[in-house]
XYZ file of N, CA, C and O in Angstrom:
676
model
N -1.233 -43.591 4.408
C -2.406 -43.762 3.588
C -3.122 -42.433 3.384
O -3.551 -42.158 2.263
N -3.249 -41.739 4.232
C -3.916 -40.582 4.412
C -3.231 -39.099 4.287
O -3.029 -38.496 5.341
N -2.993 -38.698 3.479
C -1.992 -37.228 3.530
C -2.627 -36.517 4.111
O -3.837 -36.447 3.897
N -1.986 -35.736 5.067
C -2.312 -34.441 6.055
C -1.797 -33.468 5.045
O -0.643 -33.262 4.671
N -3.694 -32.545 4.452
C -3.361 -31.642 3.798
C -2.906 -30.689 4.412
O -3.276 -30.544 5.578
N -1.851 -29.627 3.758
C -1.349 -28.507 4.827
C -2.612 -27.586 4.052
O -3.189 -27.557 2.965
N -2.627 -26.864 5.374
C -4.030 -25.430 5.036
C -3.289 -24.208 4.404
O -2.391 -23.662 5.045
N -3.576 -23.850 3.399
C -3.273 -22.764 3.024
C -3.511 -21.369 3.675
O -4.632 -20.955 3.972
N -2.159 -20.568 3.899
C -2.655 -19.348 4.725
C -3.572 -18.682 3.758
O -3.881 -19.140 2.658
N -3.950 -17.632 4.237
C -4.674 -16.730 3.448
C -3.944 -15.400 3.687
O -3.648 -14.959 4.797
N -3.658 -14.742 2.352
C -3.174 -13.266 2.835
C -3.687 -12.331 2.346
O -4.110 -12.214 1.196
N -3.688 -11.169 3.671
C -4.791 -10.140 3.130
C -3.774 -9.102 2.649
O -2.559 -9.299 2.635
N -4.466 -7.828 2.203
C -3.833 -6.498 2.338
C -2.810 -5.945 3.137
O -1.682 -5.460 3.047
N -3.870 -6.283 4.129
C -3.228 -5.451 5.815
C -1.906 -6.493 5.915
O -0.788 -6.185 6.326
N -2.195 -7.359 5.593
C -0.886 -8.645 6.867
C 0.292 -8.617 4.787
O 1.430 -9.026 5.015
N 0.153 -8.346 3.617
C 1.022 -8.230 2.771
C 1.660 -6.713 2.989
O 2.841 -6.570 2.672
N 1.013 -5.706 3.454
C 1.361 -4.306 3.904
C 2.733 -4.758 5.080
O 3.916 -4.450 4.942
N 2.292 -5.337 5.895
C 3.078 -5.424 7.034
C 4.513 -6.334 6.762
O 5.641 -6.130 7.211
N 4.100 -7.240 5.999
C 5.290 -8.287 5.148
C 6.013 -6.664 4.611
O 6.783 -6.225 5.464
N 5.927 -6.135 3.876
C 6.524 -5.558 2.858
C 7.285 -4.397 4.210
O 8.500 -4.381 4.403
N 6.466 -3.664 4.876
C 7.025 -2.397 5.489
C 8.203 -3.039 6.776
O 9.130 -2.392 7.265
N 7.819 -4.475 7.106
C 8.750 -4.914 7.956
C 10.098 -5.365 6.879
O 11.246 -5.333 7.322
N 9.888 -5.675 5.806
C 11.269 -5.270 5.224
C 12.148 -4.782 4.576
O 13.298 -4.865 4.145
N 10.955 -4.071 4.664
C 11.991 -2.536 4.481
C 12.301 -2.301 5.607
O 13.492 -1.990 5.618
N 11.897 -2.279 6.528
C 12.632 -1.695 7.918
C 14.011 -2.660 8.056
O 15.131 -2.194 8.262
N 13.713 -4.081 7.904
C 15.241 -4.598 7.903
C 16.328 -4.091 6.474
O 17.531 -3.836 6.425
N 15.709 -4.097 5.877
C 16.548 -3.797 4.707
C 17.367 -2.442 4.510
O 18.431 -2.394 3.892
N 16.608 -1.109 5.238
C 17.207 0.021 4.888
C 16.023 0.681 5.820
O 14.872 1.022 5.548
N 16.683 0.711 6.861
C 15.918 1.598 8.006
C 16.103 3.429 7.532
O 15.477 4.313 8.117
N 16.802 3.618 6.712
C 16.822 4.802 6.425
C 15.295 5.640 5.620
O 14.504 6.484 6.040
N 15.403 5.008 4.508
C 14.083 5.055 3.933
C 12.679 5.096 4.754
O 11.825 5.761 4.167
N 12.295 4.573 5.884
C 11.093 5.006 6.647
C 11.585 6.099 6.848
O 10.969 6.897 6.141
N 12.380 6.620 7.434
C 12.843 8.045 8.133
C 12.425 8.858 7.198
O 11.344 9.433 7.326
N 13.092 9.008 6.277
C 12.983 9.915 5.367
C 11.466 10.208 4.562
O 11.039 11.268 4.106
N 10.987 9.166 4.576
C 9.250 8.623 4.615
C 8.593 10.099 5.412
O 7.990 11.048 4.911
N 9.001 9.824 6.868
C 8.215 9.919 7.789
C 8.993 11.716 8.051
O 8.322 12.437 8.789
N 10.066 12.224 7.576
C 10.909 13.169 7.366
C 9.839 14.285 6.271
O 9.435 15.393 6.623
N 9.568 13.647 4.972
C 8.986 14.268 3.739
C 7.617 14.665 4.148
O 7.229 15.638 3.501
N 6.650 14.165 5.129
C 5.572 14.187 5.411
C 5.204 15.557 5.768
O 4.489 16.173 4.978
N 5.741 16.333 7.264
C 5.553 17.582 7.564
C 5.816 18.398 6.580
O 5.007 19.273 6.272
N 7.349 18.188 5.735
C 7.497 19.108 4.428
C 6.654 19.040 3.781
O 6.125 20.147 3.872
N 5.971 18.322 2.970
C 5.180 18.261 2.240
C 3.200 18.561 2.372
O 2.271 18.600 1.565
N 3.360 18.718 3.916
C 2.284 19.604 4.647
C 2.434 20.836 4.578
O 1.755 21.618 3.914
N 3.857 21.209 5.660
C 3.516 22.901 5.530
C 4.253 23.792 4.232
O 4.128 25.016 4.194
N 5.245 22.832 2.891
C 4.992 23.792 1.970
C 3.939 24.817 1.397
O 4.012 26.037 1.250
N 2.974 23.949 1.134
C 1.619 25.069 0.647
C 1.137 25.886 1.845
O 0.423 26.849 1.562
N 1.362 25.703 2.925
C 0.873 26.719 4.321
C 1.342 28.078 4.168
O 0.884 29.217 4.264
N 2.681 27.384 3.831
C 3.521 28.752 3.759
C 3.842 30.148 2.743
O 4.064 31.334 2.983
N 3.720 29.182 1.282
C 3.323 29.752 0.083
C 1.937 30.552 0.402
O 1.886 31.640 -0.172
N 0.889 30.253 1.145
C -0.090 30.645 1.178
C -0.267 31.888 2.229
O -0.867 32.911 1.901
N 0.322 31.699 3.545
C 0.658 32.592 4.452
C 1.496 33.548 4.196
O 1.309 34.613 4.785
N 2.755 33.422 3.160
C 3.262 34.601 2.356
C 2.370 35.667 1.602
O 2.450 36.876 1.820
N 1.792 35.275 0.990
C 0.548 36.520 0.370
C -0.311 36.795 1.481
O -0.651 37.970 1.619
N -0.653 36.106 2.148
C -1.663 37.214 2.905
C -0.406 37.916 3.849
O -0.512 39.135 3.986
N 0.529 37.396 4.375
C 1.564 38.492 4.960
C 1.804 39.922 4.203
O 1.907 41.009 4.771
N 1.865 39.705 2.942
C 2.494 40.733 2.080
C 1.641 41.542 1.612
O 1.989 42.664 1.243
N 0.152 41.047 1.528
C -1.182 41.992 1.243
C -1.690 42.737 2.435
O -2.306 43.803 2.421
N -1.365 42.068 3.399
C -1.367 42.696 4.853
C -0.542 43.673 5.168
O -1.064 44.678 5.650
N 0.663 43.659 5.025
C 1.845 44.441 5.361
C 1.654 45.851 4.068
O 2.356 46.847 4.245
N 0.780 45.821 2.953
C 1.045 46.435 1.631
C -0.688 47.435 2.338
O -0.870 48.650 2.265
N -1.310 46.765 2.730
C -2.885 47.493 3.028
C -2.394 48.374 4.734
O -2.885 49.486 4.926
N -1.734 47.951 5.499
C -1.397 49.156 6.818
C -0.109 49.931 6.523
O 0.446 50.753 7.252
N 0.256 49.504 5.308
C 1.541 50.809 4.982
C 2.867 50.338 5.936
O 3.616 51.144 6.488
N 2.976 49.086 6.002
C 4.552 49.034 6.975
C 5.705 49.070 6.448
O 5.998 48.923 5.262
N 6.399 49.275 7.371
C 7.821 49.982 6.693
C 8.022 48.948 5.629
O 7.549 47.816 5.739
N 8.802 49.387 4.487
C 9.239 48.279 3.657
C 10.315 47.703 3.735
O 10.579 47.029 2.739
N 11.272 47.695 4.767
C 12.168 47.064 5.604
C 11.766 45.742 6.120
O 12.300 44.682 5.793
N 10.947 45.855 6.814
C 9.945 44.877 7.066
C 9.940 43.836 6.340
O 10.553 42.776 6.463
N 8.823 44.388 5.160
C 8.006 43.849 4.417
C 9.241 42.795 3.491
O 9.065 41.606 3.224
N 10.445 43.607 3.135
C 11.360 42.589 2.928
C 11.661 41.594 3.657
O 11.315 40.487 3.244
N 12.327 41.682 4.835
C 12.666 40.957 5.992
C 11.487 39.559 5.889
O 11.915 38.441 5.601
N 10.282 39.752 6.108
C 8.969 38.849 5.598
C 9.993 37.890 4.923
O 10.700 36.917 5.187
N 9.523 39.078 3.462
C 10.087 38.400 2.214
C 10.878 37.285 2.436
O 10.390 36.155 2.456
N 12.149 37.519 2.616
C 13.165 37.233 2.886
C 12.834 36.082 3.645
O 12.827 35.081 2.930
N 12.562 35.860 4.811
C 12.754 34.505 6.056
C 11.595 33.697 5.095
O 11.873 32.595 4.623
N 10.209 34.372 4.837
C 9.684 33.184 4.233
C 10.336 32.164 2.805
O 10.443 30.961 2.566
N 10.666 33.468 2.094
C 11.271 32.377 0.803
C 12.593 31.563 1.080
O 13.047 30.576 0.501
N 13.092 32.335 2.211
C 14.408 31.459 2.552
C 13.743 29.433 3.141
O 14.068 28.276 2.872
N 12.700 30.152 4.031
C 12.645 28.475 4.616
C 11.275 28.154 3.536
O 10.343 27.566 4.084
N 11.135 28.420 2.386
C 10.585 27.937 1.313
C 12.203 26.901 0.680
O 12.410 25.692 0.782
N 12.994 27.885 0.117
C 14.004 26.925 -0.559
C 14.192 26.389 0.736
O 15.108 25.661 0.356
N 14.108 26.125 1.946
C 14.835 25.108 2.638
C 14.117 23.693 2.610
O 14.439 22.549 2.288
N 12.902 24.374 3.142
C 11.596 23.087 2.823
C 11.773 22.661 1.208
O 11.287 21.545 1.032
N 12.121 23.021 0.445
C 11.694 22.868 -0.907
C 13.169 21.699 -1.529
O 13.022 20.952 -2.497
N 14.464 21.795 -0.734
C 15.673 21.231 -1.095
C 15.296 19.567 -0.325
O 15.225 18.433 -0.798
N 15.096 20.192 1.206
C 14.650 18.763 1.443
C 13.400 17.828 0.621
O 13.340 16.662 0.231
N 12.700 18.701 0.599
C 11.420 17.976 -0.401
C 12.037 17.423 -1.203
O 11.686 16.243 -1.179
N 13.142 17.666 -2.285
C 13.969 17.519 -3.488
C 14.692 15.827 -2.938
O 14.508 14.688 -3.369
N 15.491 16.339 -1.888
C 16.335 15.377 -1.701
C 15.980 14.416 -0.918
O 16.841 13.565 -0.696
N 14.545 14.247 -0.231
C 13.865 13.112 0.056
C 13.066 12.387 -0.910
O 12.578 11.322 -0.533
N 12.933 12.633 -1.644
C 12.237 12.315 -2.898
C 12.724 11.503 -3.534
O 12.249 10.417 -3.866
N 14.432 12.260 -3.937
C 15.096 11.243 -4.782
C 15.641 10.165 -4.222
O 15.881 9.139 -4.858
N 15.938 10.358 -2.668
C 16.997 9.473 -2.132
C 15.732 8.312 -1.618
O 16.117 7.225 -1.189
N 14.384 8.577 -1.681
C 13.019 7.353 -1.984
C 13.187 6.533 -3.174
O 13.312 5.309 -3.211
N 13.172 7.432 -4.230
C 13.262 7.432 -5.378
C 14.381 5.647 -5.465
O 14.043 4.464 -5.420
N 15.431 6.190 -5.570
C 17.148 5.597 -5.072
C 16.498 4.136 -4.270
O 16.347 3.025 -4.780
N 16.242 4.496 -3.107
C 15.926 3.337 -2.354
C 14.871 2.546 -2.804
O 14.798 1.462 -2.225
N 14.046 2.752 -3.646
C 12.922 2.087 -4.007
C 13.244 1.123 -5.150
O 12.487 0.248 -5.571
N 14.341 1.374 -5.547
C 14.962 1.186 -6.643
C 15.912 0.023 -6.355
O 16.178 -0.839 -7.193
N 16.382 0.055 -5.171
C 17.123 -1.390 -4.816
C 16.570 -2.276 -3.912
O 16.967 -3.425 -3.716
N 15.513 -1.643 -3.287
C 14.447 -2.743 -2.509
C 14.004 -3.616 -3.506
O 13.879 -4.817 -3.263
N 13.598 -2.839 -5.291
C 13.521 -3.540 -6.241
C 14.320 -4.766 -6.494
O 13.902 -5.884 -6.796
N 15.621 -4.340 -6.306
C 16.001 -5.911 -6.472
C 16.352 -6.872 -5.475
O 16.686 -8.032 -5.718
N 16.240 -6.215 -4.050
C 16.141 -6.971 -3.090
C 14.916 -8.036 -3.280
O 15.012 -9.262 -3.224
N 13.881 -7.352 -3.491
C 12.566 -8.393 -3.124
C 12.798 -8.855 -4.809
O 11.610 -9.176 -4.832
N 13.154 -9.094 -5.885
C 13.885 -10.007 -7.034
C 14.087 -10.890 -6.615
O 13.397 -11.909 -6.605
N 15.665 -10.581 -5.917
C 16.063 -11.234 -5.191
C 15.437 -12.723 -3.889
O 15.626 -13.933 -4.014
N 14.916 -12.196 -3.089
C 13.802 -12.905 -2.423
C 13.090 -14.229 -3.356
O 13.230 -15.433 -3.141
N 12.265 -13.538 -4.482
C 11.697 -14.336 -5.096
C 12.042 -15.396 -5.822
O 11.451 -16.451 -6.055
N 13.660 -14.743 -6.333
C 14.488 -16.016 -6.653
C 14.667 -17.088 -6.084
O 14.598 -18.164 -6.678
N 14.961 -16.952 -4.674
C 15.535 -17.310 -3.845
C 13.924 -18.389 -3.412
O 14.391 -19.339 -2.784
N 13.320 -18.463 -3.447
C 11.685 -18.946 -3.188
C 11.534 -19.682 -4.584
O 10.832 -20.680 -4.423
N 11.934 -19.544 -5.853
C 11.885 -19.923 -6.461
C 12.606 -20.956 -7.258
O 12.407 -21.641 -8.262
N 13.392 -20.791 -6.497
C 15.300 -21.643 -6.250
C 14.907 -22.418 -5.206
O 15.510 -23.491 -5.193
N 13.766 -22.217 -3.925
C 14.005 -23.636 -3.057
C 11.927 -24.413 -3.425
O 11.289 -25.241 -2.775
N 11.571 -23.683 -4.610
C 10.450 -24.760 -4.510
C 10.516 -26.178 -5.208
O 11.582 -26.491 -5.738
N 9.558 -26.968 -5.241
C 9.850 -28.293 -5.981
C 9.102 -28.237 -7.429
O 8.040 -27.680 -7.710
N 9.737 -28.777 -8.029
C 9.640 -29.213 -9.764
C 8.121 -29.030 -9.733
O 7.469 -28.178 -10.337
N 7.735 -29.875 -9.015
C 6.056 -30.013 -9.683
C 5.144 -28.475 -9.376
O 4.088 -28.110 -9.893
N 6.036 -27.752 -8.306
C 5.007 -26.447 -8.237
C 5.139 -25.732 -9.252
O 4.218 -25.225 -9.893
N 6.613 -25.619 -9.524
C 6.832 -24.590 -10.734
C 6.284 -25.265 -12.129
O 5.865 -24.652 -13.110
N 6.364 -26.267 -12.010
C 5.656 -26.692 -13.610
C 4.062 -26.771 -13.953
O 3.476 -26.879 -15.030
N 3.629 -26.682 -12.707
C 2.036 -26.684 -12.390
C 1.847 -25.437 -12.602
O 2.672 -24.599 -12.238
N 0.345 -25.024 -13.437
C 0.054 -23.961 -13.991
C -0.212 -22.939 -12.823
O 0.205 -21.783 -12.887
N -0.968 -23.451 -11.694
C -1.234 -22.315 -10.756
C 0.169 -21.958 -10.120
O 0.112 -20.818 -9.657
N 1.693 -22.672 -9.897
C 2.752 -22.105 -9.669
C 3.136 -21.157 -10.226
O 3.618 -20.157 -9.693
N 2.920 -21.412 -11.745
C 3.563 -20.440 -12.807
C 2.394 -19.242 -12.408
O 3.087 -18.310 -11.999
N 1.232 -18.900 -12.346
C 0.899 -18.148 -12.049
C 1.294 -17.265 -10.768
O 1.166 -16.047 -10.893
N 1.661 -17.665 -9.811
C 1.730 -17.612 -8.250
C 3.153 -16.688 -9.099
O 2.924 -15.479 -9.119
N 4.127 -16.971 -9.575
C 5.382 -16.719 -10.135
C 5.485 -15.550 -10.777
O 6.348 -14.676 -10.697
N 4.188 -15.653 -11.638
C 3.942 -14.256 -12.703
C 3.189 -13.153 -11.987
O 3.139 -12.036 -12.501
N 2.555 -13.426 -10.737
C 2.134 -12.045 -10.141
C 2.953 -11.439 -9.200
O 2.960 -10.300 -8.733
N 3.952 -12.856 -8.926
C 4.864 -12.301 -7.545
C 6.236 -11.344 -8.805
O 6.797 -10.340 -8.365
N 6.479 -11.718 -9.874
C 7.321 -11.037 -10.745
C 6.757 -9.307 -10.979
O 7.109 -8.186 -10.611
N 5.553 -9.996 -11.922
C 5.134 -8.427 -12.028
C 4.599 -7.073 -11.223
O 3.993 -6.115 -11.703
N 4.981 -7.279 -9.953
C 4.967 -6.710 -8.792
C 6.030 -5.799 -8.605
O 5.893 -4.725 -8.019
N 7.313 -6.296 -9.196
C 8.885 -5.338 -9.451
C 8.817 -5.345 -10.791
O 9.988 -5.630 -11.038
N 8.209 -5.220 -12.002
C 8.345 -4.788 -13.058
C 8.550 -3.433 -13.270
O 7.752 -2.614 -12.813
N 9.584 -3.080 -13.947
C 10.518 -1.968 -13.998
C 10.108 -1.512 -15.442
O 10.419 -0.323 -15.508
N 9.819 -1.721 -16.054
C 8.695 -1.280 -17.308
C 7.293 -0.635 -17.071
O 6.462 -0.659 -17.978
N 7.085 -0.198 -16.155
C 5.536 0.465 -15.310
C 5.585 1.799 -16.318
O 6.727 2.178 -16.577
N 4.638 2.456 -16.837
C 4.434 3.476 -17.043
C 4.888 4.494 -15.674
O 4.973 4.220 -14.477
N 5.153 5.879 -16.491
C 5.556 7.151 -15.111
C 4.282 8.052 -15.342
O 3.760 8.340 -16.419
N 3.920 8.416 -14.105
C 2.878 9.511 -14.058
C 3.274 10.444 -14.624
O 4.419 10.440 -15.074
N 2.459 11.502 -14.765
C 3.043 13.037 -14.839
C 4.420 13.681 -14.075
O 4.610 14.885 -14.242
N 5.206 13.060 -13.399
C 5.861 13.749 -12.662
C 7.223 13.012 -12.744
O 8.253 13.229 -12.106
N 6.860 11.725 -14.063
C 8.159 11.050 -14.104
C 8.391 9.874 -12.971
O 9.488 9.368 -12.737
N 7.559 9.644 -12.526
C 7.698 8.947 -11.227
C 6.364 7.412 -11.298
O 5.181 7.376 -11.636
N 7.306 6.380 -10.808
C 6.564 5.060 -11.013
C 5.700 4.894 -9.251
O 6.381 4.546 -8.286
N 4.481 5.141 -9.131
C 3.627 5.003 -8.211
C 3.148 3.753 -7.631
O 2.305 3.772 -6.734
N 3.702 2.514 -8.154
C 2.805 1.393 -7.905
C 3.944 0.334 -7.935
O 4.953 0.427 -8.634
N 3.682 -0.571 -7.178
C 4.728 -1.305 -6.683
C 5.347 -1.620 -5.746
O 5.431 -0.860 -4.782
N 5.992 -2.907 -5.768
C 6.245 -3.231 -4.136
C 7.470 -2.343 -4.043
O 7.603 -2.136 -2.837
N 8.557 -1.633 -4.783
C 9.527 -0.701 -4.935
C 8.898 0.328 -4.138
O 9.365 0.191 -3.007
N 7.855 1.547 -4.152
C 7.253 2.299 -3.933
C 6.505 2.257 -2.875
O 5.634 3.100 -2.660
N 6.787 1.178 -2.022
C 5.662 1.139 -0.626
C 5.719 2.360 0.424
O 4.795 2.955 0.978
N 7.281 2.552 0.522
C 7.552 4.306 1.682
C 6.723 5.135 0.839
O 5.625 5.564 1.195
N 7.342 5.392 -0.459
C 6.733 6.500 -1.648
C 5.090 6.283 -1.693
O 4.535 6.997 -2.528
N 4.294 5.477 -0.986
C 2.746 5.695 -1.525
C 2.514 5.404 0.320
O 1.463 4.764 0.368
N 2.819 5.519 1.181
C 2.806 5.770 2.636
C 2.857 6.901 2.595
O 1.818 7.521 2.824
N 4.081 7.626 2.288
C 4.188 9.443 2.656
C 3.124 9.701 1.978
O 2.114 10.072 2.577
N 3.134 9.543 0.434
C 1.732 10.488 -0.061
C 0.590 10.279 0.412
O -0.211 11.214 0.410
N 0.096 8.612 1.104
C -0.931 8.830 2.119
C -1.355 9.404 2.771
O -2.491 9.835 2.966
N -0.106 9.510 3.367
C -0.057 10.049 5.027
C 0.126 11.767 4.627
O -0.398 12.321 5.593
N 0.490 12.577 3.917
C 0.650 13.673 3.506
C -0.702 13.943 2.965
O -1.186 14.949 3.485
N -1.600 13.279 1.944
C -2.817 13.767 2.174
C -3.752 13.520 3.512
O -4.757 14.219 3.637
N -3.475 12.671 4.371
C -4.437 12.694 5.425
C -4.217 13.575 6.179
O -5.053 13.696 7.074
N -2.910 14.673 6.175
C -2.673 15.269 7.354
C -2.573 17.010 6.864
O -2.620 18.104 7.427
N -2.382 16.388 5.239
C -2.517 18.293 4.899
C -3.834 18.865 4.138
O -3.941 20.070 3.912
């Protein structure tokens, strides 16, 4: 006589953050690494660019040998392109991975959408529930300046590092 309504969870930020980064960790444990890999690079590039000129205005104002002053040269721009390849190739291989988490979590939703019942999906607030959980992997997103799609459940490592890279540089 009496239906026992079920309570609807409630989900926040923090606890959809944690849904998403826990699967990515099952999905491709590689991608945090490389996350958490890009971070220091992407700190001490500008340190170093920056510590090169005052090395070289320094070394140019006490007159040191210019043996030296190459040698400088030299080790800094070398672990510039080194920092600068990894920067490259963590980026893309985010890039890459963000890109098939895309259709992993598709996937997922299908799959949620394949075991609900007739009346949710035909009920307007389902179809809604449907259209925000879709446009979440929409692959039609505008690209920033840099060619690169910022927003999205694809992009969760990719907007962690840049977090975490501005909080720390």
């Amino acid at each position: 006589m009496f239906e026992k309504k079920r309570r609807k969870q409630a989900y926040s930020t923090l606890s959809n953050f944690k849904f998403m980064l826990k699967k990515t960790w099952q999905w491709n444990k590689s991608i945090v690494f490389l996350g958490i890999v890009r971070v220091p690079v992407l700190v001490i590039l500008p340190l170093i660019g920056i510590y090169l000129s005052k090395l070289i205005v320094s070394c140019v104002l006490s007159n040191s040998d210019p043996m030296q002053l190459l040698l400088y040269i030299f080790l800094f721009s070398t672990t510039l392109f080194v920092l600068n390849v990894i920067d490259k190739y963590t980026f893309y291989k985010l890039q890459w991975g963000g890109n098939i988490m895309r259709y992993q979590y598709l996937n997922l939703c299908s799959e949620k959408i394949m075991d609900t019942d007739f009346e949710n999906i035909e009920n307007p607030d389902g179809q809604a529930i449907i259209q925000k959980a879709i446009k979440l992997f929409d692959s039609f997103r505008p690209m920033d300046s840099l060619g690169a799609r910022e927003v999205g459940a694809d992009q969760i490592v990719m907007g962690l590092t840049n977090l975490s890279t501005n909080l720390f540089g």
